[in-house]
Amino acid sequence: EGFDVVVVGSCMTDLVSQAPRLPKAGETIHGHKFFIGFGGKGANQCVQAARLGAKAAMVCKVGQDFFGENYIQNFKNNGIATEFVGQTAKAATGAASIIVNDAGENAIVIVAGANMLLGAEELRRAEPALGGAKVLICQLEISPDTSLQALSMARERQVRTIFNPAPAVPDLHPDFYRYSDVFCCNEPEAELLTGMAVGSVEDAGKVGAELLGRGCGSVIVTLGPQGCVVLSSQDPTPRHIATTTVTALDTTGAGDSFIGALAFYMADYPTMPLEEMARRANQVAAVSVQAVGTQTSYPFRKDLPKDLF
Ligand code: RIB
Ligand code: NA
Protein backbone atom coordinates (compact mmCIF):
# COMPACT_ATOMS: atom_id res chain seq x y z
CA GLU A 1 0.00 0.00 0.00
CA GLY A 2 1.00 3.59 -0.50
CA PHE A 3 2.73 2.96 -3.82
CA ASP A 4 3.59 5.82 -6.16
CA VAL A 5 3.42 3.65 -9.26
CA VAL A 6 1.76 0.27 -9.82
CA VAL A 7 2.21 -1.49 -13.16
CA VAL A 8 -0.20 -4.23 -14.24
CA GLY A 9 1.72 -5.62 -17.17
CA SER A 10 4.29 -7.82 -18.80
CA CYS A 11 7.72 -9.32 -18.13
CA MET A 12 9.78 -10.77 -20.97
CA THR A 13 13.23 -12.21 -21.28
CA ASP A 14 14.85 -10.24 -24.11
CA LEU A 15 17.01 -12.35 -26.47
CA VAL A 16 18.87 -9.70 -28.41
CA SER A 17 20.98 -10.02 -31.58
CA GLN A 18 22.83 -7.01 -32.93
CA ALA A 19 23.22 -7.14 -36.72
CA PRO A 20 24.11 -4.67 -39.47
CA ARG A 21 20.51 -4.68 -40.69
CA LEU A 22 17.20 -6.51 -40.17
CA PRO A 23 17.06 -9.73 -42.27
CA LYS A 24 14.51 -10.16 -45.08
CA ALA A 25 12.08 -13.12 -45.20
CA GLY A 26 14.01 -16.35 -45.85
CA GLU A 27 17.37 -14.69 -45.36
CA THR A 28 20.20 -15.54 -42.93
CA ILE A 29 22.68 -12.82 -41.98
CA HIS A 30 25.63 -12.61 -39.60
CA GLY A 31 25.17 -10.59 -36.43
CA HIS A 32 27.98 -9.29 -34.25
CA LYS A 33 26.66 -9.69 -30.72
CA PHE A 34 24.07 -11.63 -28.70
CA PHE A 35 22.90 -10.96 -25.16
CA ILE A 36 20.02 -11.78 -22.82
CA GLY A 37 18.36 -9.04 -20.79
CA PHE A 38 15.30 -8.19 -18.71
CA GLY A 39 12.50 -6.66 -20.79
CA GLY A 40 8.78 -6.58 -21.38
CA LYS A 41 7.07 -3.23 -21.64
CA GLY A 42 5.35 -3.39 -18.26
CA ALA A 43 8.46 -4.32 -16.32
CA ASN A 44 10.60 -1.85 -18.26
CA GLN A 45 8.29 1.02 -17.35
CA CYS A 46 8.20 -0.09 -13.71
CA VAL A 47 12.01 -0.31 -13.51
CA GLN A 48 12.48 3.18 -14.99
CA ALA A 49 9.98 4.70 -12.54
CA ALA A 50 11.71 2.94 -9.62
CA ARG A 51 15.18 4.07 -10.73
CA LEU A 52 14.01 7.69 -10.60
CA GLY A 53 12.80 7.20 -7.04
CA ALA A 54 9.19 6.03 -7.31
CA LYS A 55 7.94 3.52 -4.75
CA ALA A 56 6.82 0.90 -7.25
CA ALA A 57 5.01 -2.44 -7.40
CA MET A 58 4.61 -4.86 -10.27
CA VAL A 59 1.50 -6.99 -10.83
CA CYS A 60 2.49 -9.69 -13.33
CA LYS A 61 2.96 -13.41 -14.00
CA VAL A 62 6.12 -15.33 -14.84
CA GLY A 63 6.73 -19.05 -15.39
CA GLN A 64 8.00 -21.54 -12.81
CA ASP A 65 11.28 -21.64 -14.68
CA PHE A 66 14.82 -20.25 -14.56
CA PHE A 67 13.84 -17.05 -16.40
CA GLY A 68 10.95 -16.43 -14.01
CA GLU A 69 13.13 -16.91 -10.92
CA ASN A 70 15.72 -14.57 -12.37
CA TYR A 71 13.11 -11.96 -13.14
CA ILE A 72 11.82 -11.88 -9.58
CA GLN A 73 15.37 -11.27 -8.39
CA ASN A 74 15.69 -8.47 -10.95
CA PHE A 75 12.63 -6.73 -9.48
CA LYS A 76 14.13 -7.02 -6.00
CA ASN A 77 17.46 -5.61 -7.23
CA ASN A 78 15.54 -2.59 -8.51
CA GLY A 79 13.66 -2.04 -5.25
CA ILE A 80 10.30 -3.07 -6.76
CA ALA A 81 7.69 -4.79 -4.56
CA THR A 82 7.19 -8.41 -5.69
CA GLU A 83 4.26 -9.61 -3.56
CA PHE A 84 2.02 -9.44 -6.66
CA VAL A 85 4.44 -11.23 -8.98
CA GLY A 86 2.86 -14.64 -9.55
CA GLN A 87 4.47 -17.81 -10.91
CA THR A 88 2.68 -20.44 -12.97
CA ALA A 89 3.62 -23.96 -14.06
CA LYS A 90 1.14 -23.73 -16.97
CA ALA A 91 3.23 -21.50 -19.23
CA ALA A 92 6.79 -20.29 -19.69
CA THR A 93 8.08 -16.83 -18.80
CA GLY A 94 7.45 -14.44 -21.71
CA ALA A 95 10.22 -14.10 -24.27
CA ALA A 96 11.10 -11.45 -26.84
CA SER A 97 13.34 -12.13 -29.85
CA ILE A 98 14.88 -8.78 -30.75
CA ILE A 99 17.10 -7.74 -33.64
CA VAL A 100 18.84 -4.36 -33.42
CA ASN A 101 20.44 -2.90 -36.57
CA ASP A 102 23.41 -0.55 -36.84
CA ALA A 103 21.07 2.46 -36.89
CA GLY A 104 19.82 1.43 -33.43
CA GLU A 105 16.40 0.46 -34.83
CA ASN A 106 14.78 -2.83 -33.89
CA ALA A 107 12.26 -5.51 -34.82
CA ILE A 108 10.67 -7.61 -32.06
CA VAL A 109 8.61 -10.81 -31.82
CA ILE A 110 7.11 -11.51 -28.40
CA VAL A 111 5.77 -14.81 -27.11
CA ALA A 112 3.79 -13.66 -24.08
CA GLY A 113 3.45 -17.08 -22.38
CA ALA A 114 2.77 -16.68 -18.65
CA ASN A 115 1.85 -13.01 -19.15
CA MET A 116 -1.44 -14.11 -20.72
CA LEU A 117 -2.42 -15.97 -17.54
CA LEU A 118 -2.56 -12.82 -15.43
CA GLY A 119 -6.25 -12.32 -14.76
CA ALA A 120 -9.12 -11.23 -12.53
CA GLU A 121 -7.97 -13.29 -9.54
CA GLU A 122 -4.54 -11.64 -9.43
CA LEU A 123 -6.17 -8.21 -9.77
CA ARG A 124 -8.45 -8.95 -6.85
CA ARG A 125 -5.45 -9.86 -4.71
CA ALA A 126 -3.61 -6.69 -5.74
CA GLU A 127 -6.68 -4.48 -5.28
CA PRO A 128 -5.55 -2.71 -2.06
CA ALA A 129 -2.18 -1.81 -3.62
CA LEU A 130 -3.75 -0.78 -6.90
CA GLY A 131 -6.50 1.25 -5.24
CA GLY A 132 -4.03 3.09 -3.00
CA ALA A 133 -1.52 3.92 -5.75
CA LYS A 134 -0.93 7.38 -7.18
CA VAL A 135 -0.49 6.14 -10.76
CA LEU A 136 -1.37 2.91 -12.58
CA ILE A 137 0.27 1.96 -15.90
CA CYS A 138 -1.02 -0.69 -18.34
CA GLN A 139 0.04 -1.92 -21.81
CA LEU A 140 -1.13 -4.64 -24.22
CA GLU A 141 1.35 -7.47 -23.67
CA ILE A 142 -1.06 -9.19 -21.26
CA SER A 143 -4.70 -10.14 -21.90
CA PRO A 144 -6.53 -6.95 -22.95
CA ASP A 145 -9.41 -7.85 -20.59
CA THR A 146 -7.01 -7.79 -17.65
CA SER A 147 -5.60 -4.40 -18.69
CA LEU A 148 -9.06 -2.95 -19.13
CA GLN A 149 -10.21 -4.28 -15.76
CA ALA A 150 -7.14 -2.81 -14.02
CA LEU A 151 -7.74 0.58 -15.65
CA SER A 152 -11.39 0.51 -14.64
CA MET A 153 -10.49 -0.39 -11.02
CA ALA A 154 -8.04 2.51 -10.95
CA ARG A 155 -10.66 4.90 -12.31
CA GLU A 156 -13.18 3.90 -9.62
CA ARG A 157 -10.61 4.68 -6.96
CA GLN A 158 -9.35 8.01 -8.36
CA VAL A 159 -5.96 6.56 -9.27
CA ARG A 160 -4.38 8.38 -12.23
CA THR A 161 -3.93 6.10 -15.25
CA ILE A 162 -1.40 5.89 -18.07
CA PHE A 163 -2.28 3.53 -20.89
CA ASN A 164 0.30 2.52 -23.48
CA PRO A 165 -1.45 0.65 -26.34
CA ALA A 166 1.59 -1.44 -27.25
CA PRO A 167 1.77 -3.61 -29.21
CA ALA A 168 -1.12 -1.86 -30.94
CA VAL A 169 -4.23 -3.53 -32.33
CA PRO A 170 -6.49 -1.81 -34.89
CA ASP A 171 -9.76 -2.62 -33.06
CA LEU A 172 -8.96 -1.42 -29.55
CA HIS A 173 -11.93 -1.59 -27.15
CA PRO A 174 -13.37 1.96 -26.87
CA ASP A 175 -13.24 1.91 -23.05
CA PHE A 176 -9.42 1.99 -23.20
CA TYR A 177 -9.64 5.62 -24.34
CA ARG A 178 -12.20 6.58 -21.70
CA TYR A 179 -10.18 4.99 -18.91
CA SER A 180 -6.91 6.75 -19.87
CA ASP A 181 -5.89 9.91 -18.05
CA VAL A 182 -2.83 9.80 -20.30
CA PHE A 183 -2.92 7.77 -23.50
CA CYS A 184 0.67 7.42 -24.70
CA CYS A 185 1.70 5.76 -27.97
CA ASN A 186 4.37 6.01 -30.67
CA GLU A 187 3.95 6.81 -34.39
CA PRO A 188 3.28 3.29 -35.78
CA GLU A 189 0.84 2.61 -32.95
CA ALA A 190 -1.00 5.88 -33.63
CA GLU A 191 -1.23 4.95 -37.32
CA LEU A 192 -2.64 1.50 -36.58
CA LEU A 193 -5.22 2.88 -34.16
CA THR A 194 -6.47 5.66 -36.43
CA GLY A 195 -5.64 4.56 -39.97
CA MET A 196 -4.00 7.99 -40.42
CA ALA A 197 -0.37 8.23 -41.59
CA VAL A 198 2.12 9.96 -39.27
CA GLY A 199 5.08 11.43 -41.15
CA SER A 200 5.54 14.76 -39.37
CA VAL A 201 5.02 16.62 -36.12
CA GLU A 202 1.91 18.16 -37.68
CA ASP A 203 0.49 14.70 -38.49
CA ALA A 204 1.19 13.63 -34.92
CA GLY A 205 -0.93 16.55 -33.73
CA LYS A 206 -3.77 15.42 -36.01
CA VAL A 207 -3.74 11.77 -34.87
CA GLY A 208 -3.40 13.03 -31.31
CA ALA A 209 -6.58 15.07 -31.76
CA GLU A 210 -8.38 12.04 -33.20
CA LEU A 211 -7.33 9.89 -30.22
CA LEU A 212 -8.23 12.63 -27.74
CA GLY A 213 -11.71 12.79 -29.29
CA ARG A 214 -12.22 9.14 -28.35
CA GLY A 215 -12.36 10.15 -24.68
CA CYS A 216 -8.81 10.30 -23.24
CA GLY A 217 -7.89 12.90 -20.63
CA SER A 218 -4.73 13.65 -22.58
CA VAL A 219 -2.70 12.14 -25.39
CA ILE A 220 1.05 11.93 -25.94
CA VAL A 221 2.41 10.72 -29.29
CA THR A 222 6.13 9.96 -29.00
CA LEU A 223 8.26 10.72 -32.05
CA GLY A 224 11.71 9.27 -31.28
CA PRO A 225 14.40 11.88 -32.04
CA GLN A 226 11.69 14.52 -32.54
CA GLY A 227 10.48 14.24 -28.95
CA CYS A 228 6.70 14.12 -28.61
CA VAL A 229 3.40 15.90 -29.11
CA VAL A 230 1.13 16.54 -26.11
CA LEU A 231 -2.56 17.48 -26.07
CA SER A 232 -5.23 17.37 -23.38
CA SER A 233 -8.96 17.87 -23.07
CA GLN A 234 -8.31 21.16 -21.20
CA ASP A 235 -5.78 22.30 -23.84
CA PRO A 236 -6.53 20.46 -27.11
CA THR A 237 -3.99 22.43 -29.17
CA PRO A 238 -1.14 20.01 -29.98
CA ARG A 239 2.14 21.13 -28.39
CA HIS A 240 5.40 19.83 -29.80
CA ILE A 241 7.99 19.06 -27.09
CA ALA A 242 11.37 18.74 -28.83
CA THR A 243 14.22 16.74 -27.32
CA THR A 244 18.01 16.87 -27.26
CA THR A 245 19.79 15.40 -30.29
CA VAL A 246 21.88 12.36 -29.33
CA THR A 247 23.61 9.51 -31.17
CA ALA A 248 21.34 6.47 -30.79
CA LEU A 249 23.06 3.16 -30.11
CA ASP A 250 19.95 1.15 -29.20
CA THR A 251 16.46 2.61 -29.08
CA THR A 252 14.83 -0.61 -27.77
CA GLY A 253 12.66 0.27 -24.78
CA ALA A 254 13.13 4.04 -25.12
CA GLY A 255 9.35 4.47 -25.17
CA ASP A 256 9.14 2.47 -21.93
CA SER A 257 11.81 4.66 -20.34
CA PHE A 258 9.71 7.70 -21.32
CA ILE A 259 6.50 6.22 -19.85
CA GLY A 260 8.19 5.07 -16.63
CA ALA A 261 9.62 8.57 -16.18
CA LEU A 262 6.24 10.15 -16.92
CA ALA A 263 4.62 7.97 -14.24
CA PHE A 264 7.29 9.01 -11.75
CA TYR A 265 6.61 12.71 -12.42
CA MET A 266 2.82 12.26 -12.27
CA ALA A 267 3.15 10.53 -8.90
CA ASP A 268 5.80 12.75 -7.31
CA TYR A 269 4.99 16.12 -8.93
CA PRO A 270 1.18 16.02 -9.21
CA THR A 271 0.84 19.76 -9.98
CA MET A 272 3.53 19.88 -12.69
CA PRO A 273 2.10 20.70 -16.15
CA LEU A 274 1.95 17.64 -18.41
CA GLU A 275 4.13 19.39 -21.01
CA GLU A 276 6.91 19.86 -18.46
CA MET A 277 6.65 16.22 -17.38
CA ALA A 278 6.92 15.20 -21.04
CA ARG A 279 9.94 17.46 -21.54
CA ARG A 280 11.72 15.82 -18.59
CA ALA A 281 10.67 12.30 -19.64
CA ASN A 282 12.16 13.04 -23.08
CA GLN A 283 15.48 13.77 -21.38
CA VAL A 284 15.41 10.50 -19.42
CA ALA A 285 14.59 8.47 -22.56
CA ALA A 286 17.36 10.27 -24.49
CA VAL A 287 19.86 8.88 -21.98
CA SER A 288 18.51 5.34 -22.51
CA VAL A 289 19.05 5.31 -26.29
CA GLN A 290 22.76 6.03 -25.84
CA ALA A 291 23.46 2.66 -24.22
CA VAL A 292 22.85 -0.92 -25.35
CA GLY A 293 19.90 -2.97 -24.09
CA THR A 294 16.56 -2.07 -22.53
CA GLN A 295 16.70 -1.94 -18.72
CA THR A 296 20.51 -1.99 -18.73
CA SER A 297 20.40 1.43 -20.39
CA TYR A 298 17.89 3.07 -18.02
CA PRO A 299 19.41 5.86 -15.90
CA PHE A 300 19.18 6.14 -12.12
CA ARG A 301 18.23 9.42 -10.44
CA LYS A 302 21.83 9.92 -9.24
CA ASP A 303 23.15 9.83 -12.83
CA LEU A 304 20.81 12.53 -14.13
CA PRO A 305 21.05 16.35 -14.03
CA LYS A 306 19.64 17.83 -10.81
CA ASP A 307 17.25 20.10 -12.70
CA LEU A 308 15.18 17.09 -13.74
CA PHE A 309 14.03 16.75 -10.10
O1 RIB B 1 9.41 -1.97 -25.54
C1 RIB B 1 10.52 -2.81 -25.55
C2 RIB B 1 10.15 -4.17 -25.09
O2 RIB B 1 9.24 -4.71 -26.00
C3 RIB B 1 11.28 -5.17 -25.02
O3 RIB B 1 11.91 -5.18 -23.78
C4 RIB B 1 10.61 -6.49 -25.36
O4 RIB B 1 10.56 -7.36 -24.28
C5 RIB B 1 9.22 -6.11 -25.85
O5 RIB B 1 8.27 -6.38 -24.92
NA1 NA C 1 18.87 1.55 -24.90
PDB file of C-alpha atoms in Angstrom, residues 30 56 73 134 237 242 246 263 283 306:
ATOM      1  CA  HIS A  30      25.632 -12.607 -39.600  1.00  0.00           C
ATOM      2  CA  ALA A  56       6.816   0.903  -7.249  1.00  0.00           C
ATOM      3  CA  GLN A  73      15.373 -11.274  -8.389  1.00  0.00           C
ATOM      4  CA  LYS A 134      -0.933   7.379  -7.181  1.00  0.00           C
ATOM      5  CA  THR A 237      -3.989  22.434 -29.170  1.00  0.00           C
ATOM      6  CA  ALA A 242      11.374  18.736 -28.828  1.00  0.00           C
ATOM      7  CA  VAL A 246      21.884  12.363 -29.332  1.00  0.00           C
ATOM      8  CA  ALA A 263       4.617   7.966 -14.243  1.00  0.00           C
ATOM      9  CA  GLN A 283      15.479  13.766 -21.381  1.00  0.00           C
ATOM     10  CA  LYS A 306      19.637  17.826 -10.807  1.00  0.00           C
TER      11      LYS A 306
END
